[in-house]
Amino acid sequence: SVVWQAPDNPGSATVKAICADGKGGVDTGVVSLHCRNWRYDNVEESYDGEVSLPTPGTVEVALDISGSVPELAKVESLWVTAAFDPDSLDGEFFQMRLISPSGHQVLFWDHRNGYLGVDGEYVPGFTNEPVKGTWRLKITREVAGEGAVLDDFILDVDYRW
């Protein structure tokens, strides 16, 4: 195996691997690579359609981010918007989790009552997660209550590759 650390600055780099077979045979390979600075971009994807919230229970909404980002893109920062109708459900308790394509999940809304909505809220904990794939918003309603729907789910991701 070869362990290689990228240089601190962009430019050319050489990787040399020397392999021994344990019987006196040795082989050497050299590869020149061009290393560049990270490139940064942004993608915003939204889920269209209404999703009924169970009373109580859990529902998940999937959002596919695959065609619009480079294959190896990694999250730099991430914001969530989620709009509900009605937007005020007093006395009801909700949890919202965001789940990345790799399965990593972050609880970002927990047991708040009153206004129910997330407007461009920064969600920490996803730096270096892969961007490409299916992201899921998981909403859990812990008690029975008034009928409500998720009207809008937007994921706004700054990424690098």
mmCIF file of C-alpha atoms in Angstrom, residues 2-131:
data_model
loop_
_atom_site.group_PDB
_atom_site.id
_atom_site.type_symbol
_atom_site.label_atom_id
_atom_site.label_comp_id
_atom_site.label_asym_id
_atom_site.label_seq_id
_atom_site.Cartn_x
_atom_site.Cartn_y
_atom_site.Cartn_z
ATOM 1 C CA VAL A 2 1.017 3.599 -0.575
ATOM 2 C CA VAL A 3 0.223 6.421 1.819
ATOM 3 C CA TRP A 4 0.576 9.833 0.272
ATOM 4 C CA GLN A 5 -0.149 13.292 1.625
ATOM 5 C CA ALA A 6 -1.062 16.021 -0.819
ATOM 6 C CA PRO A 7 1.222 19.059 -0.884
ATOM 7 C CA ASP A 8 0.161 22.248 0.887
ATOM 8 C CA ASN A 9 0.208 24.273 -2.331
ATOM 9 C CA PRO A 10 -1.094 23.534 -5.823
ATOM 10 C CA GLY A 11 1.362 22.264 -8.399
ATOM 11 C CA SER A 12 3.037 19.064 -9.548
ATOM 12 C CA ALA A 13 3.789 16.225 -7.157
ATOM 13 C CA THR A 14 5.418 12.846 -7.607
ATOM 14 C CA VAL A 15 4.405 9.616 -5.911
ATOM 15 C CA LYS A 16 6.934 6.789 -5.889
ATOM 16 C CA ALA A 17 5.967 3.305 -4.740
ATOM 17 C CA ILE A 18 8.484 0.551 -4.075
ATOM 18 C CA CYS A 19 7.023 -2.911 -3.665
ATOM 19 C CA ALA A 20 8.862 -6.012 -2.451
ATOM 20 C CA ASP A 21 7.529 -9.550 -2.794
ATOM 21 C CA GLY A 22 9.375 -10.829 0.302
ATOM 22 C CA LYS A 23 11.580 -13.126 -1.849
ATOM 23 C CA GLY A 24 14.085 -10.559 -3.026
ATOM 24 C CA GLY A 25 12.015 -9.196 -5.912
ATOM 25 C CA VAL A 26 11.399 -5.440 -5.993
ATOM 26 C CA ASP A 27 9.347 -3.288 -8.322
ATOM 27 C CA THR A 28 9.126 0.483 -8.484
ATOM 28 C CA GLY A 29 6.434 2.712 -9.908
ATOM 29 C CA VAL A 30 6.365 6.498 -10.273
ATOM 30 C CA VAL A 31 3.355 8.686 -11.001
ATOM 31 C CA SER A 32 3.289 12.467 -11.476
ATOM 32 C CA LEU A 33 0.139 14.241 -10.344
ATOM 33 C CA HIS A 34 -1.126 17.775 -10.711
ATOM 34 C CA CYS A 35 -2.602 19.053 -7.458
ATOM 35 C CA ARG A 36 -4.977 22.002 -7.507
ATOM 36 C CA ASN A 37 -6.700 24.166 -4.918
ATOM 37 C CA TRP A 38 -10.168 23.184 -3.773
ATOM 38 C CA ARG A 39 -12.956 24.521 -5.950
ATOM 39 C CA TYR A 40 -16.084 25.786 -4.217
ATOM 40 C CA ASP A 41 -19.694 25.930 -5.363
ATOM 41 C CA ASN A 42 -23.281 25.806 -4.104
ATOM 42 C CA VAL A 43 -26.313 23.682 -4.843
ATOM 43 C CA GLU A 44 -29.890 24.278 -3.744
ATOM 44 C CA GLU A 45 -32.456 21.527 -4.162
ATOM 45 C CA SER A 46 -36.089 21.490 -3.074
ATOM 46 C CA TYR A 47 -38.801 18.902 -2.538
ATOM 47 C CA ASP A 48 -42.020 19.771 -4.323
ATOM 48 C CA GLY A 49 -45.295 18.523 -2.921
ATOM 49 C CA GLU A 50 -47.136 18.293 0.358
ATOM 50 C CA VAL A 51 -46.400 15.614 2.942
ATOM 51 C CA SER A 52 -48.916 14.951 5.730
ATOM 52 C CA LEU A 53 -47.495 14.819 9.241
ATOM 53 C CA PRO A 54 -48.638 11.829 11.293
ATOM 54 C CA THR A 55 -50.349 12.463 14.629
ATOM 55 C CA PRO A 56 -48.216 11.046 16.281
ATOM 56 C CA GLY A 57 -45.522 9.285 14.283
ATOM 57 C CA THR A 58 -42.614 9.772 11.918
ATOM 58 C CA VAL A 59 -42.375 10.680 8.253
ATOM 59 C CA GLU A 60 -39.322 10.999 5.999
ATOM 60 C CA VAL A 61 -38.923 13.108 2.888
ATOM 61 C CA ALA A 62 -36.155 12.235 0.420
ATOM 62 C CA LEU A 63 -34.277 14.780 -1.671
ATOM 63 C CA ASP A 64 -31.918 13.542 -4.380
ATOM 64 C CA ILE A 65 -28.795 15.596 -5.055
ATOM 65 C CA SER A 66 -26.957 13.646 -7.701
ATOM 66 C CA GLY A 67 -26.985 15.222 -11.134
ATOM 67 C CA SER A 68 -25.866 18.709 -10.224
ATOM 68 C CA VAL A 69 -22.659 18.213 -8.198
ATOM 69 C CA PRO A 70 -19.237 16.687 -8.926
ATOM 70 C CA GLU A 71 -18.777 13.061 -7.872
ATOM 71 C CA LEU A 72 -16.398 13.713 -4.965
ATOM 72 C CA ALA A 73 -17.976 16.935 -3.646
ATOM 73 C CA LYS A 74 -17.827 17.378 0.148
ATOM 74 C CA VAL A 75 -20.050 19.567 2.337
ATOM 75 C CA GLU A 76 -18.555 22.827 3.592
ATOM 76 C CA SER A 77 -21.764 24.187 5.148
ATOM 77 C CA LEU A 78 -25.448 23.400 4.926
ATOM 78 C CA TRP A 79 -28.783 25.171 5.554
ATOM 79 C CA VAL A 80 -32.317 23.788 5.788
ATOM 80 C CA THR A 81 -35.655 25.438 5.096
ATOM 81 C CA ALA A 82 -38.870 23.614 5.976
ATOM 82 C CA ALA A 83 -42.306 25.259 5.786
ATOM 83 C CA PHE A 84 -45.471 23.804 7.290
ATOM 84 C CA ASP A 85 -49.199 24.462 7.111
ATOM 85 C CA PRO A 86 -50.372 25.529 9.605
ATOM 86 C CA ASP A 87 -47.171 27.148 10.821
ATOM 87 C CA SER A 88 -48.315 27.373 14.438
ATOM 88 C CA LEU A 89 -49.033 24.174 16.318
ATOM 89 C CA ASP A 90 -49.094 25.254 19.970
ATOM 90 C CA GLY A 91 -48.374 22.627 22.575
ATOM 91 C CA GLU A 92 -47.145 20.023 20.100
ATOM 92 C CA PHE A 93 -43.670 18.561 20.185
ATOM 93 C CA PHE A 94 -41.626 17.832 17.073
ATOM 94 C CA GLN A 95 -38.150 16.586 16.262
ATOM 95 C CA MET A 96 -36.454 17.100 12.920
ATOM 96 C CA ARG A 97 -33.335 15.286 11.790
ATOM 97 C CA LEU A 98 -31.351 15.647 8.601
ATOM 98 C CA ILE A 99 -29.759 12.444 7.290
ATOM 99 C CA SER A 100 -26.911 12.524 4.757
ATOM 100 C CA PRO A 101 -26.404 10.030 1.896
ATOM 101 C CA SER A 102 -23.822 8.225 4.088
ATOM 102 C CA GLY A 103 -26.395 7.784 6.887
ATOM 103 C CA HIS A 104 -24.948 10.429 9.229
ATOM 104 C CA GLN A 105 -27.799 12.236 10.985
ATOM 105 C CA VAL A 106 -28.105 15.437 12.987
ATOM 106 C CA LEU A 107 -30.995 16.434 15.220
ATOM 107 C CA PHE A 108 -31.523 20.158 14.551
ATOM 108 C CA TRP A 109 -35.052 20.795 15.886
ATOM 109 C CA ASP A 110 -36.215 19.359 19.202
ATOM 110 C CA HIS A 111 -39.375 19.849 21.256
ATOM 111 C CA ARG A 112 -40.146 23.400 20.224
ATOM 112 C CA ASN A 113 -43.755 24.483 20.323
ATOM 113 C CA GLY A 114 -45.425 27.511 18.821
ATOM 114 C CA TYR A 115 -44.115 28.556 15.396
ATOM 115 C CA LEU A 116 -43.259 25.494 13.335
ATOM 116 C CA GLY A 117 -40.876 26.370 10.574
ATOM 117 C CA VAL A 118 -37.212 26.392 9.703
ATOM 118 C CA ASP A 119 -36.065 29.312 7.600
ATOM 119 C CA GLY A 120 -32.543 28.862 6.286
ATOM 120 C CA GLU A 121 -31.245 27.365 9.526
ATOM 121 C CA TYR A 122 -27.565 26.430 9.532
ATOM 122 C CA VAL A 123 -27.165 22.756 10.461
ATOM 123 C CA PRO A 124 -23.706 21.926 11.848
ATOM 124 C CA GLY A 125 -22.173 18.468 11.784
ATOM 125 C CA PHE A 126 -22.081 17.717 8.054
ATOM 126 C CA THR A 127 -18.664 19.151 7.101
ATOM 127 C CA ASN A 128 -16.793 16.678 4.856
ATOM 128 C CA GLU A 129 -19.879 14.515 4.268
ATOM 129 C CA PRO A 130 -20.448 13.559 0.613
ATOM 130 C CA VAL A 131 -22.956 15.867 -1.106
#
